[in-house]
């Protein structure tokens, strides 16, 4: 077979800008390049010297699609640094806000960015002509998530009502209760959509991923938890840097996030995100949702990245139900937030939460004036970068066989499976492969 | 035969940014399908695999200019577009990433990247209007989607967009909010910040942090004096000076966040070091 080059100049329907270059010699991959030309924005540097209370607002601007994730991980890290404990009501509200982001962000990805791939269509607008009810419902589902973030956070993108220690203003129970009927509708509509998604054809690809996600014993982990992996890692978030490293690979200058089970063991690539969460945490899902997932073709042993669309959809349904549960149990806290105590010494804290795309880790050092002296942010996309490229290597023989256009589409789809959010350019170099 | 009416062609471009402003368009859940009937979405990478070449009637531009490549790319956008509308604080005022301006880029970069030499990054992050002629600037971090819909429909009909230029204070009065500056002594940028959010932060018991950038005819130095507890230079009244609400460093940070390069905010922040 002749050698060929597949090139996608602009990756579309991803958040941010990237390009992909794959060089094949026959069925043999010679070169695979996921090139990100998202300009670096240097968040970790520009946070130095800023007040700790600015961290959630500033880091939310890393990504307009999952601002709540950045806000939550930043708040968690700073609260841990100061050793403050939120009240149960604040924790519930934070989780509620996060379910809104899950519904909205997953809704966007499943129906508008990802589903068109399975149907060979360019976008959701075209899909709307073929399946108007599906797309109208999808927009309404997404809107429910947005409404939740708006009522609680003030606005959908970069909400303003969150702070280290809780919220500026606790929402009124009545304003939240107004969302209940739409949430119930959205859960139902999502489960109906899941039946439609179950009919899709999923390319066969099974990968031996090491899966990584937060885990909580009593709930499907979203806003906090311990870090677990499929081969048995189980650590506190504050031990993250002892097990997760960004390493330079000998054959490329790209930095990859790698994980070690123990400080002595071999580092390996890993995957976080909806598939990892579903596999690691399915026993914390309500039983009926777990069964519906199975019926749709999503097994708890699943390692097919194309089925992440099913995991996301189950998570939308779960988030709708969970939001309704929190709203029904809600009683406004006496104070909207817990104050930060003055610190006698410099402090350091770690925080992580499950962004729609996967684990989002933050670490801060803060001086006695409350100013940030060091910040580290590891977004999900940079952690998944190695796995995304490895998926493409595994698909290479298939890519070599297919007609050029179909092969290009398949490669794009393999990337979109992971919904890489390239705007989180805090670690721009992680996303680039360069070879001699 | 009657010529069929062609729909105006819309393009959406991204430079250094968080995607939040263009997401506002996809967040128009109720209007999205109607918009796609009115305009042809000719180029919108976040939403569609289909892209078609220019010229375009309206180009929406998100993000600031931070690389050599983007300096060139924005010229192409101008050449291909009848109207260029910038979306948000990044595109109109350099965005949060403009905090690098005036700093040592190598040092800044090496805190984040092991190999800063691989980066094609300019030492500055600049607004779109420093590079090309811009027809309309929408403010906010992020923009307000109702304002976006207003600008789109105005351009398509051929009238001037009706976007209020007064301050957040006016919106606060319209919303019936209690003033957070007067009543709780919070350092609020509302008096000098552009309307558009409907006085969101004060409605949530929070001081405005200026995400919409400067209002028209804002007077930042008067606000600074109030926040720092300084007497106005010519004021003879006995009730000044009042308590300082912030220290200089905090005031400077307040003015230098998402709209760092907005001239009024920048000038005032430089007065304080
Ligand atoms: S102005 Fe704000 S919301 Fe808009 S792209 Fe820039 S950072 Fe994102
Ligand atoms: S009140 Fe100020 S900071 Fe808050 S949303 Fe409005 S303009 Fe932005």
PDB file of N, CA and C and ligand atoms in Angstrom, chain A residues 41 43 61-64 157-158, chain B residues 14 16-22 62-63 87-91 95-97 140-143 211 258, ligand 1:
ATOM      1  N   UNK A  41      -1.728  30.912  27.565  1.00  0.00           N
ATOM      2  CA  UNK A  41      -2.239  32.098  28.259  1.00  0.00           C
ATOM      3  C   UNK A  41      -1.605  32.278  29.635  1.00  0.00           C
ATOM      4  N   UNK A  43      -1.720  31.067  32.746  1.00  0.00           N
ATOM      5  CA  UNK A  43      -2.492  31.297  33.969  1.00  0.00           C
ATOM      6  C   UNK A  43      -1.692  31.078  35.243  1.00  0.00           C
ATOM      7  N   UNK A  61     -11.771  31.534  33.915  1.00  0.00           N
ATOM      8  CA  UNK A  61     -11.554  32.045  32.545  1.00  0.00           C
ATOM      9  C   UNK A  61     -10.619  31.151  31.743  1.00  0.00           C
ATOM     10  N   UNK A  62     -10.134  30.079  32.330  1.00  0.00           N
ATOM     11  CA  UNK A  62      -9.379  29.129  31.518  1.00  0.00           C
ATOM     12  C   UNK A  62     -10.333  28.477  30.530  1.00  0.00           C
ATOM     13  N   UNK A  63     -11.540  28.190  30.987  1.00  0.00           N
ATOM     14  CA  UNK A  63     -12.478  27.500  30.101  1.00  0.00           C
ATOM     15  C   UNK A  63     -13.909  27.972  30.293  1.00  0.00           C
ATOM     16  N   UNK A  64     -14.478  28.521  29.236  1.00  0.00           N
ATOM     17  CA  UNK A  64     -15.859  28.984  29.298  1.00  0.00           C
ATOM     18  C   UNK A  64     -16.865  27.856  29.288  1.00  0.00           C
ATOM     19  N   UNK A 157     -22.187  31.343  32.040  1.00  0.00           N
ATOM     20  CA  UNK A 157     -20.750  31.289  31.765  1.00  0.00           C
ATOM     21  C   UNK A 157     -20.054  32.210  32.782  1.00  0.00           C
ATOM     22  N   UNK A 158     -19.050  31.695  33.437  1.00  0.00           N
ATOM     23  CA  UNK A 158     -18.345  32.429  34.491  1.00  0.00           C
ATOM     24  C   UNK A 158     -19.296  32.986  35.549  1.00  0.00           C
TER      25      UNK A 158
ATOM     26  N   UNK B  14     -11.828  32.464  16.574  1.00  0.00           N
ATOM     27  CA  UNK B  14     -11.303  32.406  17.929  1.00  0.00           C
ATOM     28  C   UNK B  14      -9.810  32.739  17.949  1.00  0.00           C
ATOM     29  N   UNK B  16      -6.815  34.134  21.279  1.00  0.00           N
ATOM     30  CA  UNK B  16      -6.540  33.680  22.655  1.00  0.00           C
ATOM     31  C   UNK B  16      -7.727  33.986  23.564  1.00  0.00           C
ATOM     32  N   UNK B  17      -8.347  32.943  24.084  1.00  0.00           N
ATOM     33  CA  UNK B  17      -9.608  33.126  24.799  1.00  0.00           C
ATOM     34  C   UNK B  17     -10.005  31.829  25.476  1.00  0.00           C
ATOM     35  N   UNK B  18     -11.154  31.860  26.139  1.00  0.00           N
ATOM     36  CA  UNK B  18     -11.615  30.674  26.851  1.00  0.00           C
ATOM     37  C   UNK B  18     -12.779  29.987  26.149  1.00  0.00           C
ATOM     38  N   UNK B  19     -13.227  30.474  25.009  1.00  0.00           N
ATOM     39  CA  UNK B  19     -14.382  29.934  24.289  1.00  0.00           C
ATOM     40  C   UNK B  19     -15.718  30.382  24.859  1.00  0.00           C
ATOM     41  N   UNK B  20     -15.694  31.082  25.983  1.00  0.00           N
ATOM     42  CA  UNK B  20     -16.945  31.433  26.661  1.00  0.00           C
ATOM     43  C   UNK B  20     -17.832  32.350  25.832  1.00  0.00           C
ATOM     44  N   UNK B  21     -17.213  33.301  25.133  1.00  0.00           N
ATOM     45  CA  UNK B  21     -18.027  34.251  24.387  1.00  0.00           C
ATOM     46  C   UNK B  21     -18.713  33.592  23.193  1.00  0.00           C
ATOM     47  N   UNK B  22     -17.975  32.764  22.449  1.00  0.00           N
ATOM     48  CA  UNK B  22     -18.660  32.097  21.329  1.00  0.00           C
ATOM     49  C   UNK B  22     -19.660  31.056  21.821  1.00  0.00           C
ATOM     50  N   UNK B  62     -13.623  36.391  18.762  1.00  0.00           N
ATOM     51  CA  UNK B  62     -13.378  36.193  20.186  1.00  0.00           C
ATOM     52  C   UNK B  62     -11.874  36.083  20.421  1.00  0.00           C
ATOM     53  N   UNK B  63     -11.390  36.648  21.501  1.00  0.00           N
ATOM     54  CA  UNK B  63      -9.996  36.441  21.884  1.00  0.00           C
ATOM     55  C   UNK B  63      -9.074  37.584  21.493  1.00  0.00           C
ATOM     56  N   UNK B  87     -16.082  40.121  20.354  1.00  0.00           N
ATOM     57  CA  UNK B  87     -16.862  39.565  21.452  1.00  0.00           C
ATOM     58  C   UNK B  87     -16.029  39.537  22.727  1.00  0.00           C
ATOM     59  N   UNK B  88     -16.395  40.351  23.677  1.00  0.00           N
ATOM     60  CA  UNK B  88     -15.863  40.169  25.017  1.00  0.00           C
ATOM     61  C   UNK B  88     -14.564  40.871  25.347  1.00  0.00           C
ATOM     62  N   UNK B  89     -14.187  40.717  26.635  1.00  0.00           N
ATOM     63  CA  UNK B  89     -13.048  41.432  27.193  1.00  0.00           C
ATOM     64  C   UNK B  89     -11.726  41.047  26.525  1.00  0.00           C
ATOM     65  N   UNK B  90     -11.576  39.798  26.133  1.00  0.00           N
ATOM     66  CA  UNK B  90     -10.320  39.402  25.476  1.00  0.00           C
ATOM     67  C   UNK B  90     -10.153  40.175  24.175  1.00  0.00           C
ATOM     68  N   UNK B  91     -11.195  40.173  23.360  1.00  0.00           N
ATOM     69  CA  UNK B  91     -11.093  40.788  22.040  1.00  0.00           C
ATOM     70  C   UNK B  91     -11.109  42.314  22.104  1.00  0.00           C
ATOM     71  N   UNK B  95      -7.995  40.973  27.491  1.00  0.00           N
ATOM     72  CA  UNK B  95      -8.341  39.821  28.332  1.00  0.00           C
ATOM     73  C   UNK B  95      -7.403  39.626  29.505  1.00  0.00           C
ATOM     74  N   UNK B  96      -7.683  38.599  30.279  1.00  0.00           N
ATOM     75  CA  UNK B  96      -6.866  38.283  31.450  1.00  0.00           C
ATOM     76  C   UNK B  96      -5.414  38.035  31.042  1.00  0.00           C
ATOM     77  N   UNK B  97      -5.225  37.503  29.831  1.00  0.00           N
ATOM     78  CA  UNK B  97      -3.858  37.171  29.391  1.00  0.00           C
ATOM     79  C   UNK B  97      -3.001  38.416  29.172  1.00  0.00           C
ATOM     80  N   UNK B 140     -17.737  42.603  28.001  1.00  0.00           N
ATOM     81  CA  UNK B 140     -18.137  41.588  28.980  1.00  0.00           C
ATOM     82  C   UNK B 140     -17.213  40.389  28.983  1.00  0.00           C
ATOM     83  N   UNK B 141     -17.076  39.772  30.138  1.00  0.00           N
ATOM     84  CA  UNK B 141     -16.312  38.530  30.252  1.00  0.00           C
ATOM     85  C   UNK B 141     -17.158  37.569  31.071  1.00  0.00           C
ATOM     86  N   UNK B 142     -18.086  36.905  30.427  1.00  0.00           N
ATOM     87  CA  UNK B 142     -18.354  36.843  28.989  1.00  0.00           C
ATOM     88  C   UNK B 142     -19.340  37.927  28.549  1.00  0.00           C
ATOM     89  N   UNK B 143     -19.581  38.005  27.227  1.00  0.00           N
ATOM     90  CA  UNK B 143     -20.616  38.890  26.701  1.00  0.00           C
ATOM     91  C   UNK B 143     -21.977  38.457  27.216  1.00  0.00           C
ATOM     92  N   UNK B 211     -16.156  43.298  35.029  1.00  0.00           N
ATOM     93  CA  UNK B 211     -15.914  42.395  33.899  1.00  0.00           C
ATOM     94  C   UNK B 211     -16.411  42.949  32.562  1.00  0.00           C
ATOM     95  N   UNK B 258      -9.729  41.491  34.037  1.00  0.00           N
ATOM     96  CA  UNK B 258     -10.143  40.970  32.731  1.00  0.00           C
ATOM     97  C   UNK B 258     -10.091  42.020  31.631  1.00  0.00           C
TER      98      UNK B 258
HETATM   99  S1  LIG C   1     -13.889  37.713  27.345  1.00  0.00           S
HETATM  100 FE1  LIG C   1     -13.976  36.287  29.075  1.00  0.00          FE
HETATM  101  S2  LIG C   1     -15.617  34.892  28.465  1.00  0.00           S
HETATM  102 FE2  LIG C   1     -14.985  35.952  26.610  1.00  0.00          FE
HETATM  103  S3  LIG C   1     -13.437  34.655  25.708  1.00  0.00           S
HETATM  104 FE3  LIG C   1     -12.356  36.118  26.992  1.00  0.00          FE
HETATM  105  S4  LIG C   1     -12.097  35.057  28.947  1.00  0.00           S
HETATM  106 FE4  LIG C   1     -13.668  33.982  27.827  1.00  0.00          FE
END
